[in-house]
Structures are given as C-alpha cells and as structure tokens.
Amino acid sequence: MSQVEEEFCRYPHFLIIDLEATCCNQKTVPRHEMEIIEIGAVIIAQESLNIVDEFQTFIQPVRHPQLTPFCTELTSIRQSDLTDSPCFSEALSLLQQWLMPFDQYLFCSWGDYDKSQFEQDCRFHQIAYPFRSGHLNLKKQFSKSQGLTKKHGMAGALELASITLEGTHHRGIDDARNMAKLMPYIVGTEKVASVK
C-alpha cells in the first residue's frame, strides 16, 4: 500500500464535487460576485474507487440572475435550466441530506476553486460552510502521484491516462463523473503510460 493510499484510508468515501458558476468574459461579473449555478457531485467508495451515488442540482443566482452568453456557451447551462431551481441555501440543504448516509468522506475537487467558491457563497448567504473533513486538491494529487512537475487540467489528465472525456466539459455532474474515473491515478494505484 502506497503512502498516498494509507493517508486516504481513514475516509471510507471520497466526495468529488464540481461546480459551475456565473461568469463573464467582459468583466461584468467580478470574481468576488460569481455564484454557483450547478453542483455536480459523486460519492466514491474508498475501497473500490467506484461511484456509489451521485447528486446534481442547478441553483438560481441572485447577484447576477441573468446568465451571460459566455457563461451559457462555456457551461451549456441555459437560463431556462435555472427558472425553477432552488436558491443556494435550499440547494445546500439538499446536498447535505443526500450526504447523510455517508458519515465520513473527504471533500475533493480539481484545484481549489470549488472550495473557494463554496466558501464565498456561504459567506454571502450567511450559511455555515458545510465541509469539515478538509479538502483534497485532485489536480495537485494527480501530479504528485504520477510524479509530474506540471499541473494538468482535468481534460489533460484524462488524456494522459488514455481515458475518454464523457459528457459535456464544464458541466458539474459530467466533470465529477470524469474525475471519478481518474481516482486510481490520483491515489497512485495506476500509472499513466507516458508523460507529455
């Protein structure tokens, strides 16, 4: 068992989350005003590294309620997807209800952005930050486990591992599922064939 595997063994589950948020390439949505519009999540069993369950919800933004064309093009999320969606506090409550059967898990995401965005939205809505288990940056851990000096985006990591990206890139639930396929490489039980 590798050192990485030993480090993760105390968590029976990994919670992989990928968020999509309001954004603009014209600077009309400043970074500190971006809001989560989709939570995509999968729970993975630590022993098998298989997906046990998944969760997805859209969220209605309140600071910049109208999506920019750039945001829709990037994420494929349309304004109509958000019309009857829950507000942030309700969505977070739904996520926490879904997580109840999984008492111990490690919150994981590709990079630190998702953690920071959750913290930002929680502060804005005056809600307690929900993840007490710490956070694993999958991007850093992938490079560390594979002995790579360069940090790769999720699509680049999939390519290195010869795994096909499925679904729509920059859609929360699809990206979370794709990250799940990289877990053997992230914990180090599998190695990429060649480093590019």
mmCIF file with all atom_site columns, N, CA, C and O in Angstrom, residues 84-121:
data_model
loop_
_atom_site.group_PDB
_atom_site.id
_atom_site.type_symbol
_atom_site.label_atom_id
_atom_site.label_alt_id
_atom_site.label_comp_id
_atom_site.label_asym_id
_atom_site.label_entity_id
_atom_site.label_seq_id
_atom_site.pdbx_PDB_ins_code
_atom_site.Cartn_x
_atom_site.Cartn_y
_atom_site.Cartn_z
_atom_site.occupancy
_atom_site.B_iso_or_equiv
_atom_site.pdbx_formal_charge
_atom_site.auth_seq_id
_atom_site.auth_comp_id
_atom_site.auth_asym_id
_atom_site.auth_atom_id
_atom_site.pdbx_PDB_model_num
ATOM 1   N N  . ASP A 1 84  ? -36.793 27.155 -12.370 1.00 0.00 ? 84  ASP A N  1
ATOM 2   C CA . ASP A 1 84  ? -37.469 26.550 -11.214 1.00 0.00 ? 84  ASP A CA 1
ATOM 3   C C  . ASP A 1 84  ? -36.482 25.893 -10.243 1.00 0.00 ? 84  ASP A C  1
ATOM 4   O O  . ASP A 1 84  ? -36.859 25.038 -9.445  1.00 0.00 ? 84  ASP A O  1
ATOM 5   N N  . SER A 1 85  ? -35.216 26.305 -10.321 1.00 0.00 ? 85  SER A N  1
ATOM 6   C CA . SER A 1 85  ? -34.186 25.700 -9.477  1.00 0.00 ? 85  SER A CA 1
ATOM 7   C C  . SER A 1 85  ? -34.214 26.289 -8.075  1.00 0.00 ? 85  SER A C  1
ATOM 8   O O  . SER A 1 85  ? -34.691 27.406 -7.866  1.00 0.00 ? 85  SER A O  1
ATOM 9   N N  . PRO A 1 86  ? -33.680 25.564 -7.102  1.00 0.00 ? 86  PRO A N  1
ATOM 10  C CA . PRO A 1 86  ? -33.652 26.077 -5.728  1.00 0.00 ? 86  PRO A CA 1
ATOM 11  C C  . PRO A 1 86  ? -32.665 27.226 -5.558  1.00 0.00 ? 86  PRO A C  1
ATOM 12  O O  . PRO A 1 86  ? -31.752 27.405 -6.381  1.00 0.00 ? 86  PRO A O  1
ATOM 13  N N  . CYS A 1 87  ? -32.840 27.992 -4.498  1.00 0.00 ? 87  CYS A N  1
ATOM 14  C CA . CYS A 1 87  ? -31.860 29.010 -4.129  1.00 0.00 ? 87  CYS A CA 1
ATOM 15  C C  . CYS A 1 87  ? -30.659 28.296 -3.493  1.00 0.00 ? 87  CYS A C  1
ATOM 16  O O  . CYS A 1 87  ? -30.714 27.086 -3.223  1.00 0.00 ? 87  CYS A O  1
ATOM 17  N N  . PHE A 1 88  ? -29.585 29.029 -3.224  1.00 0.00 ? 88  PHE A N  1
ATOM 18  C CA . PHE A 1 88  ? -28.359 28.414 -2.722  1.00 0.00 ? 88  PHE A CA 1
ATOM 19  C C  . PHE A 1 88  ? -28.590 27.668 -1.399  1.00 0.00 ? 88  PHE A C  1
ATOM 20  O O  . PHE A 1 88  ? -28.142 26.531 -1.252  1.00 0.00 ? 88  PHE A O  1
ATOM 21  N N  . SER A 1 89  ? -29.265 28.301 -0.453  1.00 0.00 ? 89  SER A N  1
ATOM 22  C CA . SER A 1 89  ? -29.459 27.667 0.861   1.00 0.00 ? 89  SER A CA 1
ATOM 23  C C  . SER A 1 89  ? -30.251 26.367 0.747   1.00 0.00 ? 89  SER A C  1
ATOM 24  O O  . SER A 1 89  ? -29.934 25.369 1.395   1.00 0.00 ? 89  SER A O  1
ATOM 25  N N  . GLU A 1 90  ? -31.247 26.362 -0.124  1.00 0.00 ? 90  GLU A N  1
ATOM 26  C CA . GLU A 1 90  ? -32.053 25.151 -0.333  1.00 0.00 ? 90  GLU A CA 1
ATOM 27  C C  . GLU A 1 90  ? -31.229 24.059 -1.021  1.00 0.00 ? 90  GLU A C  1
ATOM 28  O O  . GLU A 1 90  ? -31.289 22.880 -0.649  1.00 0.00 ? 90  GLU A O  1
ATOM 29  N N  . ALA A 1 91  ? -30.434 24.462 -2.009  1.00 0.00 ? 91  ALA A N  1
ATOM 30  C CA . ALA A 1 91  ? -29.588 23.504 -2.723  1.00 0.00 ? 91  ALA A CA 1
ATOM 31  C C  . ALA A 1 91  ? -28.563 22.873 -1.787  1.00 0.00 ? 91  ALA A C  1
ATOM 32  O O  . ALA A 1 91  ? -28.306 21.668 -1.839  1.00 0.00 ? 91  ALA A O  1
ATOM 33  N N  . LEU A 1 92  ? -27.986 23.697 -0.903  1.00 0.00 ? 92  LEU A N  1
ATOM 34  C CA . LEU A 1 92  ? -27.003 23.193 0.057   1.00 0.00 ? 92  LEU A CA 1
ATOM 35  C C  . LEU A 1 92  ? -27.654 22.212 1.028   1.00 0.00 ? 92  LEU A C  1
ATOM 36  O O  . LEU A 1 92  ? -27.072 21.187 1.383   1.00 0.00 ? 92  LEU A O  1
ATOM 37  N N  . SER A 1 93  ? -28.877 22.518 1.414   1.00 0.00 ? 93  SER A N  1
ATOM 38  C CA . SER A 1 93  ? -29.637 21.621 2.288   1.00 0.00 ? 93  SER A CA 1
ATOM 39  C C  . SER A 1 93  ? -29.903 20.283 1.592   1.00 0.00 ? 93  SER A C  1
ATOM 40  O O  . SER A 1 93  ? -29.766 19.212 2.206   1.00 0.00 ? 93  SER A O  1
ATOM 41  N N  . LEU A 1 94  ? -30.246 20.318 0.313   1.00 0.00 ? 94  LEU A N  1
ATOM 42  C CA . LEU A 1 94  ? -30.474 19.088 -0.466  1.00 0.00 ? 94  LEU A CA 1
ATOM 43  C C  . LEU A 1 94  ? -29.194 18.263 -0.563  1.00 0.00 ? 94  LEU A C  1
ATOM 44  O O  . LEU A 1 94  ? -29.216 17.036 -0.438  1.00 0.00 ? 94  LEU A O  1
ATOM 45  N N  . LEU A 1 95  ? -28.067 18.950 -0.766  1.00 0.00 ? 95  LEU A N  1
ATOM 46  C CA . LEU A 1 95  ? -26.770 18.267 -0.836  1.00 0.00 ? 95  LEU A CA 1
ATOM 47  C C  . LEU A 1 95  ? -26.466 17.582 0.499   1.00 0.00 ? 95  LEU A C  1
ATOM 48  O O  . LEU A 1 95  ? -26.042 16.423 0.534   1.00 0.00 ? 95  LEU A O  1
ATOM 49  N N  . GLN A 1 96  ? -26.697 18.298 1.593   1.00 0.00 ? 96  GLN A N  1
ATOM 50  C CA . GLN A 1 96  ? -26.409 17.744 2.918   1.00 0.00 ? 96  GLN A CA 1
ATOM 51  C C  . GLN A 1 96  ? -27.321 16.555 3.247   1.00 0.00 ? 96  GLN A C  1
ATOM 52  O O  . GLN A 1 96  ? -26.872 15.585 3.850   1.00 0.00 ? 96  GLN A O  1
ATOM 53  N N  . GLN A 1 97  ? -28.579 16.639 2.821   1.00 0.00 ? 97  GLN A N  1
ATOM 54  C CA . GLN A 1 97  ? -29.495 15.498 3.015   1.00 0.00 ? 97  GLN A CA 1
ATOM 55  C C  . GLN A 1 97  ? -29.004 14.285 2.245   1.00 0.00 ? 97  GLN A C  1
ATOM 56  O O  . GLN A 1 97  ? -29.010 13.164 2.758   1.00 0.00 ? 97  GLN A O  1
ATOM 57  N N  . TRP A 1 98  ? -28.560 14.511 1.022   1.00 0.00 ? 98  TRP A N  1
ATOM 58  C CA . TRP A 1 98  ? -28.042 13.420 0.191   1.00 0.00 ? 98  TRP A CA 1
ATOM 59  C C  . TRP A 1 98  ? -26.807 12.784 0.828   1.00 0.00 ? 98  TRP A C  1
ATOM 60  O O  . TRP A 1 98  ? -26.589 11.578 0.743   1.00 0.00 ? 98  TRP A O  1
ATOM 61  N N  . LEU A 1 99  ? -25.986 13.606 1.489   1.00 0.00 ? 99  LEU A N  1
ATOM 62  C CA . LEU A 1 99  ? -24.744 13.126 2.091   1.00 0.00 ? 99  LEU A CA 1
ATOM 63  C C  . LEU A 1 99  ? -24.936 12.389 3.422   1.00 0.00 ? 99  LEU A C  1
ATOM 64  O O  . LEU A 1 99  ? -24.011 11.744 3.907   1.00 0.00 ? 99  LEU A O  1
ATOM 65  N N  . MET A 1 100 ? -26.123 12.483 4.002   1.00 0.00 ? 100 MET A N  1
ATOM 66  C CA . MET A 1 100 ? -26.355 11.917 5.342   1.00 0.00 ? 100 MET A CA 1
ATOM 67  C C  . MET A 1 100 ? -25.960 10.442 5.492   1.00 0.00 ? 100 MET A C  1
ATOM 68  O O  . MET A 1 100 ? -25.373 10.065 6.500   1.00 0.00 ? 100 MET A O  1
ATOM 69  N N  . PRO A 1 101 ? -26.222 9.561  4.532   1.00 0.00 ? 101 PRO A N  1
ATOM 70  C CA . PRO A 1 101 ? -25.820 8.156  4.702   1.00 0.00 ? 101 PRO A CA 1
ATOM 71  C C  . PRO A 1 101 ? -24.300 7.944  4.690   1.00 0.00 ? 101 PRO A C  1
ATOM 72  O O  . PRO A 1 101 ? -23.825 6.898  5.102   1.00 0.00 ? 101 PRO A O  1
ATOM 73  N N  . PHE A 1 102 ? -23.566 8.950  4.219   1.00 0.00 ? 102 PHE A N  1
ATOM 74  C CA . PHE A 1 102 ? -22.116 8.816  4.098   1.00 0.00 ? 102 PHE A CA 1
ATOM 75  C C  . PHE A 1 102 ? -21.460 9.659  5.191   1.00 0.00 ? 102 PHE A C  1
ATOM 76  O O  . PHE A 1 102 ? -21.125 10.816 4.985   1.00 0.00 ? 102 PHE A O  1
ATOM 77  N N  . ASP A 1 103 ? -21.321 9.059  6.367   1.00 0.00 ? 103 ASP A N  1
ATOM 78  C CA . ASP A 1 103 ? -20.926 9.844  7.538   1.00 0.00 ? 103 ASP A CA 1
ATOM 79  C C  . ASP A 1 103 ? -19.498 10.378 7.475   1.00 0.00 ? 103 ASP A C  1
ATOM 80  O O  . ASP A 1 103 ? -19.215 11.456 7.972   1.00 0.00 ? 103 ASP A O  1
ATOM 81  N N  . GLN A 1 104 ? -18.591 9.660  6.841   1.00 0.00 ? 104 GLN A N  1
ATOM 82  C CA . GLN A 1 104 ? -17.213 10.134 6.745   1.00 0.00 ? 104 GLN A CA 1
ATOM 83  C C  . GLN A 1 104 ? -16.776 10.145 5.284   1.00 0.00 ? 104 GLN A C  1
ATOM 84  O O  . GLN A 1 104 ? -16.831 9.114  4.614   1.00 0.00 ? 104 GLN A O  1
ATOM 85  N N  . TYR A 1 105 ? -16.340 11.307 4.846   1.00 0.00 ? 105 TYR A N  1
ATOM 86  C CA . TYR A 1 105 ? -15.888 11.442 3.464   1.00 0.00 ? 105 TYR A CA 1
ATOM 87  C C  . TYR A 1 105 ? -14.885 12.581 3.395   1.00 0.00 ? 105 TYR A C  1
ATOM 88  O O  . TYR A 1 105 ? -14.844 13.459 4.264   1.00 0.00 ? 105 TYR A O  1
ATOM 89  N N  . LEU A 1 106 ? -14.072 12.552 2.356   1.00 0.00 ? 106 LEU A N  1
ATOM 90  C CA . LEU A 1 106 ? -13.113 13.625 2.107   1.00 0.00 ? 106 LEU A CA 1
ATOM 91  C C  . LEU A 1 106 ? -13.596 14.419 0.902   1.00 0.00 ? 106 LEU A C  1
ATOM 92  O O  . LEU A 1 106 ? -13.833 13.857 -0.169  1.00 0.00 ? 106 LEU A O  1
ATOM 93  N N  . PHE A 1 107 ? -13.774 15.707 1.081   1.00 0.00 ? 107 PHE A N  1
ATOM 94  C CA . PHE A 1 107 ? -14.215 16.608 0.015   1.00 0.00 ? 107 PHE A CA 1
ATOM 95  C C  . PHE A 1 107 ? -13.052 16.798 -0.967  1.00 0.00 ? 107 PHE A C  1
ATOM 96  O O  . PHE A 1 107 ? -11.957 17.189 -0.585  1.00 0.00 ? 107 PHE A O  1
ATOM 97  N N  . CYS A 1 108 ? -13.314 16.496 -2.243  1.00 0.00 ? 108 CYS A N  1
ATOM 98  C CA . CYS A 1 108 ? -12.288 16.574 -3.286  1.00 0.00 ? 108 CYS A CA 1
ATOM 99  C C  . CYS A 1 108 ? -12.802 17.410 -4.457  1.00 0.00 ? 108 CYS A C  1
ATOM 100 O O  . CYS A 1 108 ? -13.987 17.362 -4.780  1.00 0.00 ? 108 CYS A O  1
ATOM 101 N N  . SER A 1 109 ? -11.894 18.132 -5.096  1.00 0.00 ? 109 SER A N  1
ATOM 102 C CA . SER A 1 109 ? -12.234 18.835 -6.339  1.00 0.00 ? 109 SER A CA 1
ATOM 103 C C  . SER A 1 109 ? -10.959 19.052 -7.141  1.00 0.00 ? 109 SER A C  1
ATOM 104 O O  . SER A 1 109 ? -9.849  18.937 -6.617  1.00 0.00 ? 109 SER A O  1
ATOM 105 N N  . TRP A 1 110 ? -11.126 19.363 -8.416  1.00 0.00 ? 110 TRP A N  1
ATOM 106 C CA . TRP A 1 110 ? -9.970  19.564 -9.294  1.00 0.00 ? 110 TRP A CA 1
ATOM 107 C C  . TRP A 1 110 ? -9.486  20.989 -9.112  1.00 0.00 ? 110 TRP A C  1
ATOM 108 O O  . TRP A 1 110 ? -10.048 21.926 -9.665  1.00 0.00 ? 110 TRP A O  1
ATOM 109 N N  . GLY A 1 111 ? -8.468  21.178 -8.294  1.00 0.00 ? 111 GLY A N  1
ATOM 110 C CA . GLY A 1 111 ? -7.994  22.511 -7.934  1.00 0.00 ? 111 GLY A CA 1
ATOM 111 C C  . GLY A 1 111 ? -8.714  22.995 -6.684  1.00 0.00 ? 111 GLY A C  1
ATOM 112 O O  . GLY A 1 111 ? -9.523  22.275 -6.080  1.00 0.00 ? 111 GLY A O  1
ATOM 113 N N  . ASP A 1 112 ? -8.424  24.231 -6.287  1.00 0.00 ? 112 ASP A N  1
ATOM 114 C CA . ASP A 1 112 ? -9.017  24.801 -5.064  1.00 0.00 ? 112 ASP A CA 1
ATOM 115 C C  . ASP A 1 112 ? -10.220 25.693 -5.343  1.00 0.00 ? 112 ASP A C  1
ATOM 116 O O  . ASP A 1 112 ? -10.852 26.198 -4.424  1.00 0.00 ? 112 ASP A O  1
ATOM 117 N N  . TYR A 1 113 ? -10.519 25.911 -6.626  1.00 0.00 ? 113 TYR A N  1
ATOM 118 C CA . TYR A 1 113 ? -11.603 26.843 -6.979  1.00 0.00 ? 113 TYR A CA 1
ATOM 119 C C  . TYR A 1 113 ? -12.933 26.468 -6.328  1.00 0.00 ? 113 TYR A C  1
ATOM 120 O O  . TYR A 1 113 ? -13.628 27.323 -5.759  1.00 0.00 ? 113 TYR A O  1
ATOM 121 N N  . ASP A 1 114 ? -13.312 25.194 -6.394  1.00 0.00 ? 114 ASP A N  1
ATOM 122 C CA . ASP A 1 114 ? -14.643 24.780 -5.908  1.00 0.00 ? 114 ASP A CA 1
ATOM 123 C C  . ASP A 1 114 ? -14.784 25.031 -4.405  1.00 0.00 ? 114 ASP A C  1
ATOM 124 O O  . ASP A 1 114 ? -15.829 25.476 -3.940  1.00 0.00 ? 114 ASP A O  1
ATOM 125 N N  . LYS A 1 115 ? -13.730 24.746 -3.668  1.00 0.00 ? 115 LYS A N  1
ATOM 126 C CA . LYS A 1 115 ? -13.721 25.013 -2.220  1.00 0.00 ? 115 LYS A CA 1
ATOM 127 C C  . LYS A 1 115 ? -13.891 26.516 -1.965  1.00 0.00 ? 115 LYS A C  1
ATOM 128 O O  . LYS A 1 115 ? -14.724 26.937 -1.154  1.00 0.00 ? 115 LYS A O  1
ATOM 129 N N  . SER A 1 116 ? -13.115 27.332 -2.677  1.00 0.00 ? 116 SER A N  1
ATOM 130 C CA . SER A 1 116 ? -13.185 28.789 -2.507  1.00 0.00 ? 116 SER A CA 1
ATOM 131 C C  . SER A 1 116 ? -14.554 29.342 -2.882  1.00 0.00 ? 116 SER A C  1
ATOM 132 O O  . SER A 1 116 ? -15.077 30.229 -2.212  1.00 0.00 ? 116 SER A O  1
ATOM 133 N N  . GLN A 1 117 ? -15.138 28.792 -3.971  1.00 0.00 ? 117 GLN A N  1
ATOM 134 C CA . GLN A 1 117 ? -16.454 29.264 -4.405  1.00 0.00 ? 117 GLN A CA 1
ATOM 135 C C  . GLN A 1 117 ? -17.527 28.912 -3.384  1.00 0.00 ? 117 GLN A C  1
ATOM 136 O O  . GLN A 1 117 ? -18.414 29.710 -3.101  1.00 0.00 ? 117 GLN A O  1
ATOM 137 N N  . PHE A 1 118 ? -17.447 27.705 -2.816  1.00 0.00 ? 118 PHE A N  1
ATOM 138 C CA . PHE A 1 118 ? -18.383 27.324 -1.744  1.00 0.00 ? 118 PHE A CA 1
ATOM 139 C C  . PHE A 1 118 ? -18.254 28.272 -0.558  1.00 0.00 ? 118 PHE A C  1
ATOM 140 O O  . PHE A 1 118 ? -19.254 28.739 -0.002  1.00 0.00 ? 118 PHE A O  1
ATOM 141 N N  . GLU A 1 119 ? -17.024 28.573 -0.176  1.00 0.00 ? 119 GLU A N  1
ATOM 142 C CA . GLU A 1 119 ? -16.793 29.477 0.966   1.00 0.00 ? 119 GLU A CA 1
ATOM 143 C C  . GLU A 1 119 ? -17.372 30.857 0.667   1.00 0.00 ? 119 GLU A C  1
ATOM 144 O O  . GLU A 1 119 ? -18.019 31.466 1.528   1.00 0.00 ? 119 GLU A O  1
ATOM 145 N N  . GLN A 1 120 ? -17.168 31.331 -0.562  1.00 0.00 ? 120 GLN A N  1
ATOM 146 C CA . GLN A 1 120 ? -17.668 32.652 -0.955  1.00 0.00 ? 120 GLN A CA 1
ATOM 147 C C  . GLN A 1 120 ? -19.193 32.708 -0.909  1.00 0.00 ? 120 GLN A C  1
ATOM 148 O O  . GLN A 1 120 ? -19.778 33.645 -0.362  1.00 0.00 ? 120 GLN A O  1
ATOM 149 N N  . ASP A 1 121 ? -19.852 31.687 -1.479  1.00 0.00 ? 121 ASP A N  1
ATOM 150 C CA . ASP A 1 121 ? -21.318 31.675 -1.492  1.00 0.00 ? 121 ASP A CA 1
ATOM 151 C C  . ASP A 1 121 ? -21.880 31.534 -0.078  1.00 0.00 ? 121 ASP A C  1
ATOM 152 O O  . ASP A 1 121 ? -22.899 32.148 0.249   1.00 0.00 ? 121 ASP A O  1
#
